[in-house]
mmCIF file of N, CA and C in Angstrom:
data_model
loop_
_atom_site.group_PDB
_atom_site.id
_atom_site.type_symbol
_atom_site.label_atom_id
_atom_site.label_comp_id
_atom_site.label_asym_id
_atom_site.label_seq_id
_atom_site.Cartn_x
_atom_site.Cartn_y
_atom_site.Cartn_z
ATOM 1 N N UNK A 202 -119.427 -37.613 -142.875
ATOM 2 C CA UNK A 202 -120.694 -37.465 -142.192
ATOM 3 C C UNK A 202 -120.706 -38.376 -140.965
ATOM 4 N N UNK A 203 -121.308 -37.760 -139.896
ATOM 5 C CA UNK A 203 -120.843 -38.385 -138.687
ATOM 6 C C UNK A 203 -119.695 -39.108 -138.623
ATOM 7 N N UNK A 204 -118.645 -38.615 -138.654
ATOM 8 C CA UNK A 204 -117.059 -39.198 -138.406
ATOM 9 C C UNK A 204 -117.025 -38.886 -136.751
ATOM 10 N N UNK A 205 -117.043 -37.758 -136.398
ATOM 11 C CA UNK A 205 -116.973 -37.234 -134.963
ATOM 12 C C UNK A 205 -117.647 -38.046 -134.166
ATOM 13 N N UNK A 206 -118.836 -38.684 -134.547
ATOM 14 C CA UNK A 206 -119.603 -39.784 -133.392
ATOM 15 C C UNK A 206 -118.715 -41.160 -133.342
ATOM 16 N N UNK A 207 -118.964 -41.420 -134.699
ATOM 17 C CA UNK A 207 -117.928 -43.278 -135.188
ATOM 18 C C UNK A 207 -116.627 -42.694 -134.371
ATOM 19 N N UNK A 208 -116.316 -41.457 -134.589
ATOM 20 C CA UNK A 208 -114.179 -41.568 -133.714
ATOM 21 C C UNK A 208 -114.909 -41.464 -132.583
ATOM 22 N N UNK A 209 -115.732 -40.788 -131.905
ATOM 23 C CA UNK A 209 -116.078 -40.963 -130.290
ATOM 24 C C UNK A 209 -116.194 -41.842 -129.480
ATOM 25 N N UNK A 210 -117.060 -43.016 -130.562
ATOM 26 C CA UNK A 210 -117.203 -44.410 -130.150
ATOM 27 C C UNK A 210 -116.002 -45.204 -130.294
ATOM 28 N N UNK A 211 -115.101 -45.310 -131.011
ATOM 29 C CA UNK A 211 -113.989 -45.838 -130.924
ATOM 30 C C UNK A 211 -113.061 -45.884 -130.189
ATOM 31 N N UNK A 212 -112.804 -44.325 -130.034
ATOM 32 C CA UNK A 212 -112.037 -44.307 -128.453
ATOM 33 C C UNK A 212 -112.467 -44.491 -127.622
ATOM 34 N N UNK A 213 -113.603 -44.729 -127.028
ATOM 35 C CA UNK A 213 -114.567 -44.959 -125.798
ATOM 36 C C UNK A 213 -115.123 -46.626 -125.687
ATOM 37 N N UNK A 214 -115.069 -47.144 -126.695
ATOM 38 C CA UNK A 214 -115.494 -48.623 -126.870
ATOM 39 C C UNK A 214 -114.918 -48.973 -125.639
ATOM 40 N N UNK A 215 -113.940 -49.010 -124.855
ATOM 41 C CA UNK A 215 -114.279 -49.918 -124.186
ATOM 42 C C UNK A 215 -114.723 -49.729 -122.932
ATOM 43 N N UNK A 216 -114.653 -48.238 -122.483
ATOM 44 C CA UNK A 216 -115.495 -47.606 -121.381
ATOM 45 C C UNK A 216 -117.200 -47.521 -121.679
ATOM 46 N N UNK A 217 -117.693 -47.676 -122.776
ATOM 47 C CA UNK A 217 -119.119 -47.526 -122.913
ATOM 48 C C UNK A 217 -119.334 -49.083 -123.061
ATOM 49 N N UNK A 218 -118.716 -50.288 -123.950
ATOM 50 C CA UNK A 218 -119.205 -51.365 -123.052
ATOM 51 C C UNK A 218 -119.856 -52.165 -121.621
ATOM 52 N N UNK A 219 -118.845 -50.868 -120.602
ATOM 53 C CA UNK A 219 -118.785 -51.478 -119.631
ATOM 54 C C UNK A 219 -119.873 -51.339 -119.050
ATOM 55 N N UNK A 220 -120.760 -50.040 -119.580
ATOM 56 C CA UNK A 220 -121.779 -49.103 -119.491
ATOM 57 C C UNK A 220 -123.124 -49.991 -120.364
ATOM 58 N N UNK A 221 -123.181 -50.316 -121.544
ATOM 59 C CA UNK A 221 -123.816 -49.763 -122.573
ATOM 60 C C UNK A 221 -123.906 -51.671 -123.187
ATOM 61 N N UNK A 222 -122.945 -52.671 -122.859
ATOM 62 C CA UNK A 222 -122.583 -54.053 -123.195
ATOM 63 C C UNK A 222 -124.261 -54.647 -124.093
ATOM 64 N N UNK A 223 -124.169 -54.619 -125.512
ATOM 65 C CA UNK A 223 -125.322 -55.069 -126.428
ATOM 66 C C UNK A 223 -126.441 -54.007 -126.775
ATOM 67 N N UNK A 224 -126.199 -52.961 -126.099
ATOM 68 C CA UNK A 224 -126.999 -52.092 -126.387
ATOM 69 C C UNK A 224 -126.862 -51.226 -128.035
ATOM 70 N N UNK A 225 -127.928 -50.804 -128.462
ATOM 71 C CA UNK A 225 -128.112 -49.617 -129.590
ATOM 72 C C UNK A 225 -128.064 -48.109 -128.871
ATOM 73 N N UNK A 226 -126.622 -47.516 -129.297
ATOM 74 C CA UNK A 226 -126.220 -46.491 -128.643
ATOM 75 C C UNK A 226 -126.568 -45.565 -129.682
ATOM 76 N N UNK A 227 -127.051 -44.170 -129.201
ATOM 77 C CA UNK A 227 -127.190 -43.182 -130.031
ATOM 78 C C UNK A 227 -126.805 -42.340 -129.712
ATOM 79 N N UNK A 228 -125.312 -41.443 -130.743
ATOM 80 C CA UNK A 228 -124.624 -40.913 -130.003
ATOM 81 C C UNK A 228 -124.434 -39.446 -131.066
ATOM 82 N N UNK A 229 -124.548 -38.148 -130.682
ATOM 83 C CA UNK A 229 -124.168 -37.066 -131.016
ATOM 84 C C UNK A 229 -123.169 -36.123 -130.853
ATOM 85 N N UNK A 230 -122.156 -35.719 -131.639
ATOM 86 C CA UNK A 230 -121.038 -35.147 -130.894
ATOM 87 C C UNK A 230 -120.669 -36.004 -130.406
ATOM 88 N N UNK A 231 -120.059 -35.854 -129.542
ATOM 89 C CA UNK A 231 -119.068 -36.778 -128.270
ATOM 90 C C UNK A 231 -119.712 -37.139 -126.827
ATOM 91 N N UNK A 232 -121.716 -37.010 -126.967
ATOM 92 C CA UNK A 232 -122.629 -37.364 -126.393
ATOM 93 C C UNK A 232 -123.329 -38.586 -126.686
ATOM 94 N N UNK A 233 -123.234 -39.847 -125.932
ATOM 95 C CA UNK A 233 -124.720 -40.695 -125.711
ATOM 96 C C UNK A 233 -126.109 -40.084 -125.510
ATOM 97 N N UNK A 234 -127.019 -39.955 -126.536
ATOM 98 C CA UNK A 234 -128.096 -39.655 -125.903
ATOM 99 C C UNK A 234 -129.089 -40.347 -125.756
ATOM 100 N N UNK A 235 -128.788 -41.887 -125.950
ATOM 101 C CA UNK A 235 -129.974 -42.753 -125.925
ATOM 102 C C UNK A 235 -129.303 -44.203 -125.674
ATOM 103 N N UNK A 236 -130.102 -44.548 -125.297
ATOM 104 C CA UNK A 236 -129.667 -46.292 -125.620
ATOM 105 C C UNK A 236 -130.544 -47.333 -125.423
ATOM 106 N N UNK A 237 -130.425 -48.279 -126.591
ATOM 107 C CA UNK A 237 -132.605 -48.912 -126.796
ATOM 108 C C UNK A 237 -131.481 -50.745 -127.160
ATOM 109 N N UNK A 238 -132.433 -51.784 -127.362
ATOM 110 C CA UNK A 238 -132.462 -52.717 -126.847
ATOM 111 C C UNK A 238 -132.584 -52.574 -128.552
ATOM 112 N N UNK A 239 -132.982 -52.432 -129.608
ATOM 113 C CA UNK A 239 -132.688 -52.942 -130.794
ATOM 114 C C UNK A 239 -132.766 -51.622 -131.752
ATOM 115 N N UNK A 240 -132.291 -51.949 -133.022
ATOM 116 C CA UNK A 240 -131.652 -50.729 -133.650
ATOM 117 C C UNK A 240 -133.165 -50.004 -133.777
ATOM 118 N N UNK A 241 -134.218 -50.694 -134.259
ATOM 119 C CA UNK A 241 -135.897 -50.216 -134.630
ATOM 120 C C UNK A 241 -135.966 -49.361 -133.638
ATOM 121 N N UNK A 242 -135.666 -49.623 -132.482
ATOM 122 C CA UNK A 242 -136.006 -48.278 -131.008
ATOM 123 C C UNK A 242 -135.344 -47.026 -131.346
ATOM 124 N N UNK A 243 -133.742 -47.581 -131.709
ATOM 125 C CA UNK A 243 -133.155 -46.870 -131.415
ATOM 126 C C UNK A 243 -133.927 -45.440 -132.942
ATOM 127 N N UNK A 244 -133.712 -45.985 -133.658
ATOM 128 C CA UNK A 244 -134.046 -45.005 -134.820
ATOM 129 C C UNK A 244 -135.838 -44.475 -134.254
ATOM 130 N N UNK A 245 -136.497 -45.018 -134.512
ATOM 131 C CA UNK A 245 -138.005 -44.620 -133.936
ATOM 132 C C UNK A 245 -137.876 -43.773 -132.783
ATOM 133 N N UNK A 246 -136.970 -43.993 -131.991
ATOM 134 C CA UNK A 246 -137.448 -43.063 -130.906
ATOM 135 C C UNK A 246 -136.250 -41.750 -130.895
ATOM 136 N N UNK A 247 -134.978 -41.831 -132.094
ATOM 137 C CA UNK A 247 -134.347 -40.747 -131.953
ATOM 138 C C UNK A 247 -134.915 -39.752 -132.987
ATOM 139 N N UNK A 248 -135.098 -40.321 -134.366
ATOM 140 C CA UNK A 248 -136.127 -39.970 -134.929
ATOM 141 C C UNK A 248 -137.016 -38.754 -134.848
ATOM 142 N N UNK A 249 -137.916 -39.050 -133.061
ATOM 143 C CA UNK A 249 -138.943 -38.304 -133.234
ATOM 144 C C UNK A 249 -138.007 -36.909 -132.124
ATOM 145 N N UNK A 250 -136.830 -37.096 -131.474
ATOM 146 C CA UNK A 250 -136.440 -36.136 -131.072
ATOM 147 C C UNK A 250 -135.322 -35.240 -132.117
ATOM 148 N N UNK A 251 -134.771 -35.901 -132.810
ATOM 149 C CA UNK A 251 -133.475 -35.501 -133.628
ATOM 150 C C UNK A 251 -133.855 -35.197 -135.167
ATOM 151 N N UNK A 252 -133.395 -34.477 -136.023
ATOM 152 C CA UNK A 252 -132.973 -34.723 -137.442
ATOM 153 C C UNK A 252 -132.487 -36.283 -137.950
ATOM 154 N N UNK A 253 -133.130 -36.695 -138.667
ATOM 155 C CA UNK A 253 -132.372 -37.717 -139.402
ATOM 156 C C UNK A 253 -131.133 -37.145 -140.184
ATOM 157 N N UNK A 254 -129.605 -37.773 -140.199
ATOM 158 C CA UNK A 254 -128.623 -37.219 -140.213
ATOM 159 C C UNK A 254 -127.903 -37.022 -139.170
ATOM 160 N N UNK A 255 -128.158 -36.756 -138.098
ATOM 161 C CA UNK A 255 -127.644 -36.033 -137.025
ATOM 162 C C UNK A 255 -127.364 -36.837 -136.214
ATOM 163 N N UNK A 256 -127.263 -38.179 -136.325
ATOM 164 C CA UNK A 256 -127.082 -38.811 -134.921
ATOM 165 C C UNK A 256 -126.625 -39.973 -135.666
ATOM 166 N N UNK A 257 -125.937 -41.277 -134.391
ATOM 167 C CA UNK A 257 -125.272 -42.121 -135.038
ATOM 168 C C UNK A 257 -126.223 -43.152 -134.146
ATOM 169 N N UNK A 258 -126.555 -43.973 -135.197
ATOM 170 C CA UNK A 258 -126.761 -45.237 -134.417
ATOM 171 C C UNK A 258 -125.897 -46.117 -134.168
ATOM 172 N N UNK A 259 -125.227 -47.014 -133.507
ATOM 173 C CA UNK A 259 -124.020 -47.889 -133.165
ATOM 174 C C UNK A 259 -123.784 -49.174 -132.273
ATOM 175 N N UNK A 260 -124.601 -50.232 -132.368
ATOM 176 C CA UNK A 260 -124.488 -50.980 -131.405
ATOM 177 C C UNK A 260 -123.124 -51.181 -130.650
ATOM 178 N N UNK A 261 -123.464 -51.514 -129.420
ATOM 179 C CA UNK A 261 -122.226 -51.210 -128.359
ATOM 180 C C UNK A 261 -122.047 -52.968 -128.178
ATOM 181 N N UNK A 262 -120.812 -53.451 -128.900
ATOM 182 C CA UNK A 262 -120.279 -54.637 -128.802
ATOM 183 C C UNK A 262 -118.530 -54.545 -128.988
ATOM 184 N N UNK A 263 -118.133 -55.615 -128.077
ATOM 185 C CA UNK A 263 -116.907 -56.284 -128.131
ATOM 186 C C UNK A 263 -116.357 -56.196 -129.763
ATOM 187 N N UNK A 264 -115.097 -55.200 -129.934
ATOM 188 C CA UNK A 264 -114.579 -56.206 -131.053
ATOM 189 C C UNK A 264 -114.848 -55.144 -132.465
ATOM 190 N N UNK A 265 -114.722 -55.258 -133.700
ATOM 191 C CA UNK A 265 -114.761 -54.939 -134.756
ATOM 192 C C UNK A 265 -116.360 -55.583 -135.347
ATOM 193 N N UNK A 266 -116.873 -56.317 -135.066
ATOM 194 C CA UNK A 266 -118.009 -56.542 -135.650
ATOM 195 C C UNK A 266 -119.453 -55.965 -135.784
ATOM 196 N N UNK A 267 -119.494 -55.185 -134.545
ATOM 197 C CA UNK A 267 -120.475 -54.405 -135.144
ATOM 198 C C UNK A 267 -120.452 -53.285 -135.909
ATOM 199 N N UNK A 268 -119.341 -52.967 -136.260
ATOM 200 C CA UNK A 268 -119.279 -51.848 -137.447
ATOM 201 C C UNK A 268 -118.022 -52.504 -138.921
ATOM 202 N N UNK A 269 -117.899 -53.494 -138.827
ATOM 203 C CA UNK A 269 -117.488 -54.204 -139.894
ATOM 204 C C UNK A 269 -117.960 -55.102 -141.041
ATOM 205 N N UNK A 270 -118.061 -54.446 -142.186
ATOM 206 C CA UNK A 270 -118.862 -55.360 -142.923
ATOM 207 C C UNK A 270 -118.410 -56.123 -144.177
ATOM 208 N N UNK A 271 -118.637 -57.471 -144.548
ATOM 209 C CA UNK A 271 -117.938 -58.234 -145.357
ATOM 210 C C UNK A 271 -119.120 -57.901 -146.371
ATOM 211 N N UNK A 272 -118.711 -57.859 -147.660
ATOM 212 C CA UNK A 272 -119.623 -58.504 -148.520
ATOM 213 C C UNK A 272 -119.139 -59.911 -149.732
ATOM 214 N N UNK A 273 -119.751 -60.325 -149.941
ATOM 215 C CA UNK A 273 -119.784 -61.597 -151.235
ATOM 216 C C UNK A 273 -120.455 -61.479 -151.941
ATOM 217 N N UNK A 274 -119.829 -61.970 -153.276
ATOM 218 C CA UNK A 274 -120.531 -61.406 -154.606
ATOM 219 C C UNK A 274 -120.332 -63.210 -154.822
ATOM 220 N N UNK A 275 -121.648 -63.250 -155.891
ATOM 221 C CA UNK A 275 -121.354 -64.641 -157.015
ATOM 222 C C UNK A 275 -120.640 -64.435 -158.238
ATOM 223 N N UNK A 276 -120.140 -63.425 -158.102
ATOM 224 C CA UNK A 276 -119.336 -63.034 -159.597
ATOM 225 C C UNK A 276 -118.117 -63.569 -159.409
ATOM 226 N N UNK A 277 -117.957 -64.395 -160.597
ATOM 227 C CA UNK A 277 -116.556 -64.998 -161.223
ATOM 228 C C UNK A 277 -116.241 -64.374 -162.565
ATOM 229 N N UNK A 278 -115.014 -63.976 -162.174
ATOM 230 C CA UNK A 278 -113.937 -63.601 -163.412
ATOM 231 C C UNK A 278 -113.205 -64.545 -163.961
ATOM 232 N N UNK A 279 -113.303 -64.544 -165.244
ATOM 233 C CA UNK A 279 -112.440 -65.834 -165.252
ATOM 234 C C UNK A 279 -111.609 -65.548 -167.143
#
């Protein structure tokens, strides 16, 4: 589900930085159709034009971190 937007943005990361640098990109297909100053815009205002589902939200940053996520657990095995 949305693979085609996440691979769009990947190959393009570093041409839409140059464009797009901290922004909440919202991207369909292999289209930008928005771009808002925090993710709340970005969803609220694609929201009222789009299907939920249909679109990717993605902040546009340097690097692996905005789509990389660690988690930590307190669980010990022992």
């Amino acid at each position: 589900m949305l693979d085609r937007e996440f691979s769009y943005y990947l190959a393009n990361q570093n041409e839409l930085l140059k464009k797009f640098n901290k922004r909440f990109l919202v991207i369909i297909g292999e289209t930008v159709v928005g771009d808002y100053d925090t993710y709340e815009q970005a969803l609220f205002q694609s929201s009222q034009k789009h299907e939920l589902g249909t679109f990717l939200i993605q902040e546009c940053t340097e690097g692996e971190e905005a789509y990389t996520q660690t988690f930590h657990s307190r669980v010990a095995f022992g």
